[in-house]
PDB file of C-alpha atoms in Angstrom:
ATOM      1  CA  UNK G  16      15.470 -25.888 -75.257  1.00  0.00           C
ATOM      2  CA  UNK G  17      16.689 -24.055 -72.470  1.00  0.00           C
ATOM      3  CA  UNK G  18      13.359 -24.949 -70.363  1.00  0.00           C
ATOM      4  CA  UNK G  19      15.133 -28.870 -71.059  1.00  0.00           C
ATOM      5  CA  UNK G  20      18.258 -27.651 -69.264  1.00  0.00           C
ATOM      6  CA  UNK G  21      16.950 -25.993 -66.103  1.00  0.00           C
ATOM      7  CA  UNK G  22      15.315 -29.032 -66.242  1.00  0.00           C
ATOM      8  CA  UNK G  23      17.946 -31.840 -66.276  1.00  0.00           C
ATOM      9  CA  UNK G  24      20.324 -29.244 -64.191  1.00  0.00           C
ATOM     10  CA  UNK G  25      17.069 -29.173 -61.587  1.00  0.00           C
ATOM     11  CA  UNK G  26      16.935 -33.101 -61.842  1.00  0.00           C
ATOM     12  CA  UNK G  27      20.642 -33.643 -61.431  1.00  0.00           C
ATOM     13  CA  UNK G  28      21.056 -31.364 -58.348  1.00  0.00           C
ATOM     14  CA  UNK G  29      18.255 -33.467 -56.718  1.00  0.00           C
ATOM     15  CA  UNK G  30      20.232 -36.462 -57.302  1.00  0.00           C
ATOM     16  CA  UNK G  31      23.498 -34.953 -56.528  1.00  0.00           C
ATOM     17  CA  UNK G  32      22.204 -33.666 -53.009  1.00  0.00           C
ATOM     18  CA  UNK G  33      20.505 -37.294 -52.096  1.00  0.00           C
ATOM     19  CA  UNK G  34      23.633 -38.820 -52.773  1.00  0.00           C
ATOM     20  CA  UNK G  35      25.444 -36.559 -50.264  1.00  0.00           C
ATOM     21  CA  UNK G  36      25.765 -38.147 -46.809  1.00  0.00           C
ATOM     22  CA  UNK G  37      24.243 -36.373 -43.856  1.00  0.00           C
ATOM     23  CA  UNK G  38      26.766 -36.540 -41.080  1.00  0.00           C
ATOM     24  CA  UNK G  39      25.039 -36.168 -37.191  1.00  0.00           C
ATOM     25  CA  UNK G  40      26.650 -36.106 -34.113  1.00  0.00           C
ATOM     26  CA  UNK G  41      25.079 -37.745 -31.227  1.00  0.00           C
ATOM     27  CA  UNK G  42      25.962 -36.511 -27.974  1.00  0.00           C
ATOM     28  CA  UNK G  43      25.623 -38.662 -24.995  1.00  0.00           C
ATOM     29  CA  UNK G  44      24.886 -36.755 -21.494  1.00  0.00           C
ATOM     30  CA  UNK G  45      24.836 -39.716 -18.956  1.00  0.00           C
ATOM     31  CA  UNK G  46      24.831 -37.872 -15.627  1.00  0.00           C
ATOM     32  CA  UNK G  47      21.301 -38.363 -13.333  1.00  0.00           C
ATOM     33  CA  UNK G  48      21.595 -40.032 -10.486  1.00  0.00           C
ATOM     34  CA  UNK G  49      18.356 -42.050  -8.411  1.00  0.00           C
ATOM     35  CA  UNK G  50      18.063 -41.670  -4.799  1.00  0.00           C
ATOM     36  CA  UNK G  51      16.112 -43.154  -2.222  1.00  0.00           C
ATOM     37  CA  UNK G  52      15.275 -41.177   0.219  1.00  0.00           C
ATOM     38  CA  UNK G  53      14.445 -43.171   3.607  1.00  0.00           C
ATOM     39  CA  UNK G  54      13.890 -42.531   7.437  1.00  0.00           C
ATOM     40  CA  UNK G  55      16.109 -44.817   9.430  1.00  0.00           C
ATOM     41  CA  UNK G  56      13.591 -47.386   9.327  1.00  0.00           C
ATOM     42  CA  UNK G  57      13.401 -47.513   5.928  1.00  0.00           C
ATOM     43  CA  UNK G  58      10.108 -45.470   5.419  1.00  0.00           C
ATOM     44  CA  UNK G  59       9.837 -44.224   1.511  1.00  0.00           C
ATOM     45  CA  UNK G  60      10.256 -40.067   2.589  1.00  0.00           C
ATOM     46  CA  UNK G  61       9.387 -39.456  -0.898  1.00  0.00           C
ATOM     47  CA  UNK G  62       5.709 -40.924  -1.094  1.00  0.00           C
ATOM     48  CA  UNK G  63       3.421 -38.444  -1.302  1.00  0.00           C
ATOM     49  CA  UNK G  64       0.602 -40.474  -0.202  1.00  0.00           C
ATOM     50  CA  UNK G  65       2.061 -41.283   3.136  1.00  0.00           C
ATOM     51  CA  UNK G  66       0.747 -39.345   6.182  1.00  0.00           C
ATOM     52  CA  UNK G  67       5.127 -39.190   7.582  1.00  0.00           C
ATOM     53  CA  UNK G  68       5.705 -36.160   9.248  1.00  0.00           C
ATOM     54  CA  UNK G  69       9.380 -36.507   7.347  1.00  0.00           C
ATOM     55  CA  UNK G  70       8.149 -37.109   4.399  1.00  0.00           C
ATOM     56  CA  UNK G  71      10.032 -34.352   1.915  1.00  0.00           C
ATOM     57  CA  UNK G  72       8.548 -31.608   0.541  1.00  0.00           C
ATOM     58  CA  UNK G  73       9.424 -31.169  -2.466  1.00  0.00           C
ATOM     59  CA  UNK G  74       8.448 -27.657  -3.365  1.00  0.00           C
ATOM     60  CA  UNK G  75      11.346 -26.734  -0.673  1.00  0.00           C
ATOM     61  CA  UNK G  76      13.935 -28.643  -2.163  1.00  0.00           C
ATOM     62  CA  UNK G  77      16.378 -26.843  -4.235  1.00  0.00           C
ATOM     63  CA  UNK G  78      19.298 -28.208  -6.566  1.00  0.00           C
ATOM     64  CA  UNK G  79      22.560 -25.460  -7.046  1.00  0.00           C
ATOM     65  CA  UNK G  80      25.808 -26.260  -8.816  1.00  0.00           C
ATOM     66  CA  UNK G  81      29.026 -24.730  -7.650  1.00  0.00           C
ATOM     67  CA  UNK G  82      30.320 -23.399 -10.965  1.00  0.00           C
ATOM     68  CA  UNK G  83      33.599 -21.022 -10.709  1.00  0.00           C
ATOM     69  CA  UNK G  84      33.110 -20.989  -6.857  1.00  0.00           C
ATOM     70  CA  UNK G  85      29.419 -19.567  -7.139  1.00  0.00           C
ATOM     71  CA  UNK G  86      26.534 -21.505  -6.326  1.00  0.00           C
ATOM     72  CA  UNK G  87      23.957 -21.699  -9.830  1.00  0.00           C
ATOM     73  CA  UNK G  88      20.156 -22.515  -8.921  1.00  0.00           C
ATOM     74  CA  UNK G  89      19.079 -24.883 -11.638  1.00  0.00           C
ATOM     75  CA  UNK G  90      16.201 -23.561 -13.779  1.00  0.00           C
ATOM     76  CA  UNK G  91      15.243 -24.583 -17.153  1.00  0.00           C
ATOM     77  CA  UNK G  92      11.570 -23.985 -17.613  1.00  0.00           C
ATOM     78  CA  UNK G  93      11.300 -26.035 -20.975  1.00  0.00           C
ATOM     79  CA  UNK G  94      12.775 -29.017 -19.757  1.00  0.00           C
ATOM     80  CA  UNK G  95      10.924 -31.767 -18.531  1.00  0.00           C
ATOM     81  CA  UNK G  96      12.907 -31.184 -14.506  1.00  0.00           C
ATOM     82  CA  UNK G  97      13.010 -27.594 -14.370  1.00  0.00           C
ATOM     83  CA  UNK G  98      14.254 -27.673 -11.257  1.00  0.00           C
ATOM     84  CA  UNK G  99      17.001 -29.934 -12.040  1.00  0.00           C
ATOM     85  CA  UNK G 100      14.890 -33.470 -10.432  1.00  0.00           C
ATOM     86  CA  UNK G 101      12.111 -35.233 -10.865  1.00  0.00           C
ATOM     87  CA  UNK G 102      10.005 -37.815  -8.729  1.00  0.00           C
ATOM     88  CA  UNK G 103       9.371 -40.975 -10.217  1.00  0.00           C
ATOM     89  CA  UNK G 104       7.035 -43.481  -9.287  1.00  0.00           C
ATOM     90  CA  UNK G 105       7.678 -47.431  -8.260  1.00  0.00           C
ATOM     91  CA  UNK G 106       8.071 -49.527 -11.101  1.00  0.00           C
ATOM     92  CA  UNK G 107       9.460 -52.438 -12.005  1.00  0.00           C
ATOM     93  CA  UNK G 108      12.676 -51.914 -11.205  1.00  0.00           C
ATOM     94  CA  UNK G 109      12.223 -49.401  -7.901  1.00  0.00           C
ATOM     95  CA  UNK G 110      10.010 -50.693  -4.984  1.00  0.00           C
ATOM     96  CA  UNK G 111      10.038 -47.217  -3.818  1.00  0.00           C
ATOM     97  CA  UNK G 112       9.987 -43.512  -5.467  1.00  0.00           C
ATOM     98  CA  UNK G 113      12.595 -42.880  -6.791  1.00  0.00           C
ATOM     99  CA  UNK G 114      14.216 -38.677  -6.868  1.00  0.00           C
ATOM    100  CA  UNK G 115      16.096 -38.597 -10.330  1.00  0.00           C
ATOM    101  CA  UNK G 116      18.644 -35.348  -9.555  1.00  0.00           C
ATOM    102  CA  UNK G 117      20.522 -34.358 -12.899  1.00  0.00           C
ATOM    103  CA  UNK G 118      23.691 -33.005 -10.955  1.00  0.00           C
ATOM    104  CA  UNK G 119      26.297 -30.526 -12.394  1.00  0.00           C
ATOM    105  CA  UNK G 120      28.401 -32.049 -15.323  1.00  0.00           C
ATOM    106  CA  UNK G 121      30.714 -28.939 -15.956  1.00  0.00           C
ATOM    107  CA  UNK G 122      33.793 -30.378 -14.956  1.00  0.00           C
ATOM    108  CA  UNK G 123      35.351 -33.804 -14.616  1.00  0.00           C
ATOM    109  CA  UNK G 124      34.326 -33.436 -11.297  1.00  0.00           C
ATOM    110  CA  UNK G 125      31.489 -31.327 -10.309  1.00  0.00           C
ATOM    111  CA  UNK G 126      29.831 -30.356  -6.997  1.00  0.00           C
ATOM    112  CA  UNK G 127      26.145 -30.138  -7.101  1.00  0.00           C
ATOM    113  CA  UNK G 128      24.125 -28.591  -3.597  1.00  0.00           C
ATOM    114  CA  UNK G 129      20.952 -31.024  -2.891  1.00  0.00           C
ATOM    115  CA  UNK G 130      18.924 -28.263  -0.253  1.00  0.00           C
ATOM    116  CA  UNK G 131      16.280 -30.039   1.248  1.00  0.00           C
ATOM    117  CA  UNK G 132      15.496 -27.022   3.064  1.00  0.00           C
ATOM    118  CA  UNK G 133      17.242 -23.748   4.798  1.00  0.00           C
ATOM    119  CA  UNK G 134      19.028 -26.070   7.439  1.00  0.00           C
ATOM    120  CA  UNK G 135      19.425 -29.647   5.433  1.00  0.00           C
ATOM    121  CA  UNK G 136      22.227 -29.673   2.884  1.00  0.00           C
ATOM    122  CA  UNK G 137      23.873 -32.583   1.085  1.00  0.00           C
ATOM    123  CA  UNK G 138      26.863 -32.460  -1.395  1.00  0.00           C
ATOM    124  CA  UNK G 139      26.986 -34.015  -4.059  1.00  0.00           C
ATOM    125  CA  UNK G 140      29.869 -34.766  -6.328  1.00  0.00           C
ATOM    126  CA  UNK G 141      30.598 -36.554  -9.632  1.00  0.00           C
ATOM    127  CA  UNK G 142      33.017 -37.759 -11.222  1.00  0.00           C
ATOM    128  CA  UNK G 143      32.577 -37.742 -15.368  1.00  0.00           C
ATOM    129  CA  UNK G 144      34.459 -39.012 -18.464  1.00  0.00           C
ATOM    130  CA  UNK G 145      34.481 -37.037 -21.063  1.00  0.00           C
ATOM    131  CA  UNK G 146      34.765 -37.556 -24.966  1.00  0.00           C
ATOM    132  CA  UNK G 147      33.536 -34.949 -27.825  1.00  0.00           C
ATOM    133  CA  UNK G 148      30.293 -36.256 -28.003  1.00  0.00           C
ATOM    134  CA  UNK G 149      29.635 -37.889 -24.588  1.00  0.00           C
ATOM    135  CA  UNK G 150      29.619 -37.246 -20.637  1.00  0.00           C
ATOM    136  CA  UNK G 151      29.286 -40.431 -18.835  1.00  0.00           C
ATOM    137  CA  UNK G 152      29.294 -40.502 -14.931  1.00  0.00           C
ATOM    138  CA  UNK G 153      31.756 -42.917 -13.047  1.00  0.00           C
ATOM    139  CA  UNK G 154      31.878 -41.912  -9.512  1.00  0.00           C
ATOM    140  CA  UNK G 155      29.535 -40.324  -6.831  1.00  0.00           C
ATOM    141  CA  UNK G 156      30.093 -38.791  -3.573  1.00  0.00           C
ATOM    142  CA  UNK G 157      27.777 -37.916  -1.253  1.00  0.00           C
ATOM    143  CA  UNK G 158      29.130 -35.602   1.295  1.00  0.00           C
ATOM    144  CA  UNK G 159      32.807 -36.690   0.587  1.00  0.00           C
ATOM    145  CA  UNK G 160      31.746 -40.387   0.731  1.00  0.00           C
ATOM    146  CA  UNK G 161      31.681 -42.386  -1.951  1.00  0.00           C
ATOM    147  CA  UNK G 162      28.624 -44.138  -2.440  1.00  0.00           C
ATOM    148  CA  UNK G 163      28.455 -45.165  -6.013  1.00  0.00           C
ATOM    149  CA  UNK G 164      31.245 -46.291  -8.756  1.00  0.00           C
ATOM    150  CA  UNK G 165      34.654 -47.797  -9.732  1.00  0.00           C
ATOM    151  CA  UNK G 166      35.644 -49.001  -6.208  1.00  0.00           C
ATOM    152  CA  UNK G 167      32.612 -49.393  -4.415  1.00  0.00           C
ATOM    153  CA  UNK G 168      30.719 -52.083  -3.531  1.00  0.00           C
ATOM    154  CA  UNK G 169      27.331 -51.542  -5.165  1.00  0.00           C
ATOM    155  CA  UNK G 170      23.838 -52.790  -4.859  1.00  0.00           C
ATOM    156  CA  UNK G 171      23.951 -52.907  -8.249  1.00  0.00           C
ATOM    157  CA  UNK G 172      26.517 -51.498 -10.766  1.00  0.00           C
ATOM    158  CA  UNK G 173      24.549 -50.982 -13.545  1.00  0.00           C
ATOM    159  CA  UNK G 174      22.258 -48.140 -12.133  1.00  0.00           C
ATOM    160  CA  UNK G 175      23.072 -44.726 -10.364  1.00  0.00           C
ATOM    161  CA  UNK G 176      21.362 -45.873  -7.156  1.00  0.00           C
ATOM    162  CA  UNK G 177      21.330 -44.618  -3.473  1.00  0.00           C
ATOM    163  CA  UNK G 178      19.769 -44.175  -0.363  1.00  0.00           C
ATOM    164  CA  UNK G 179      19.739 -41.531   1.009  1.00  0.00           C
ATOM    165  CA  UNK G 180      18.639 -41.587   5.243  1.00  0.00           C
ATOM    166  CA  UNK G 181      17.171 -38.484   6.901  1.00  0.00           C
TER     167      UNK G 181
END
């Protein structure tokens, strides 16, 4: 008889912990930005198939946030930019490739260092909001102009696009 009540006590903690909801929390980190990255007559600098002496080199380039007034090199070897960017072919949507930076998100607004090489340095900075769950970008800079966001005249307004000329 008491085999009968591990039993139903076995069966009715099955049902009782099924019946519980499982609560998740999906957090939202909307922060990349896509760059072009053009000579001044338009030449795609980031095709590696092209024979452009200014084409960049991407094995220099370096990505550092500015995080308490020290500059952080981005590393995270299990993530799918380790060094905080990623090239992306034409598609679609891009008639050129496309350099996907994922830019410093600490604050509301964050400074990110783009180092193309010992002597070429952009700055980049974002503006965020913020919720619990979520960090959405709403403004970039790009050495203290804005070139993307509430206020400027886009391209287009629905993706984190620009050129950048070197």
């Amino acid at each position: 008889m008491k085999i009968k009540h591990l039993y139903l006590l076995f069966i009715l903690s099955l049902f009782y912990s099924c019946s519980q909801e499982e609560h998740t929390s999906i957090s939202v980190n909307d922060t990349y930005i896509d760059m072009y990255v053009t000579d001044k007559d338009g030449n795609d600098l980031l095709n590696p198939e092209s024979k452009n002496d200014k084409n960049v080199d991407l094995n220099k380039l370096t990505l550092t946030y500015l995080i308490n007034n020290k500059e952080i090199v981005y590393y995270k070897k299990d993530s799918d930019a380790p060094n905080g960017f990623m090239l992306l072919p034409p598609n679609a949507d891009y008639n050129k490739y496309i350099l996907r930076i994922f830019p410093n998100a600490t604050y509301d607004k964050s400074i990110s260092y783009l180092k193309w090489d010992i002597s070429n340095v952009d700055t980049i900075s974002i503006e965020t909001n913020k919720t619990n769950s979520s960090t959405i970008c709403v403004g970039v800079e790009l050495n203290g102009k804005k070139v993307w966001g509430v206020g400027h005249q886009n391209e287009d307004k629905d993706r984190r696009l620009i050129t950048i000329i070197k």
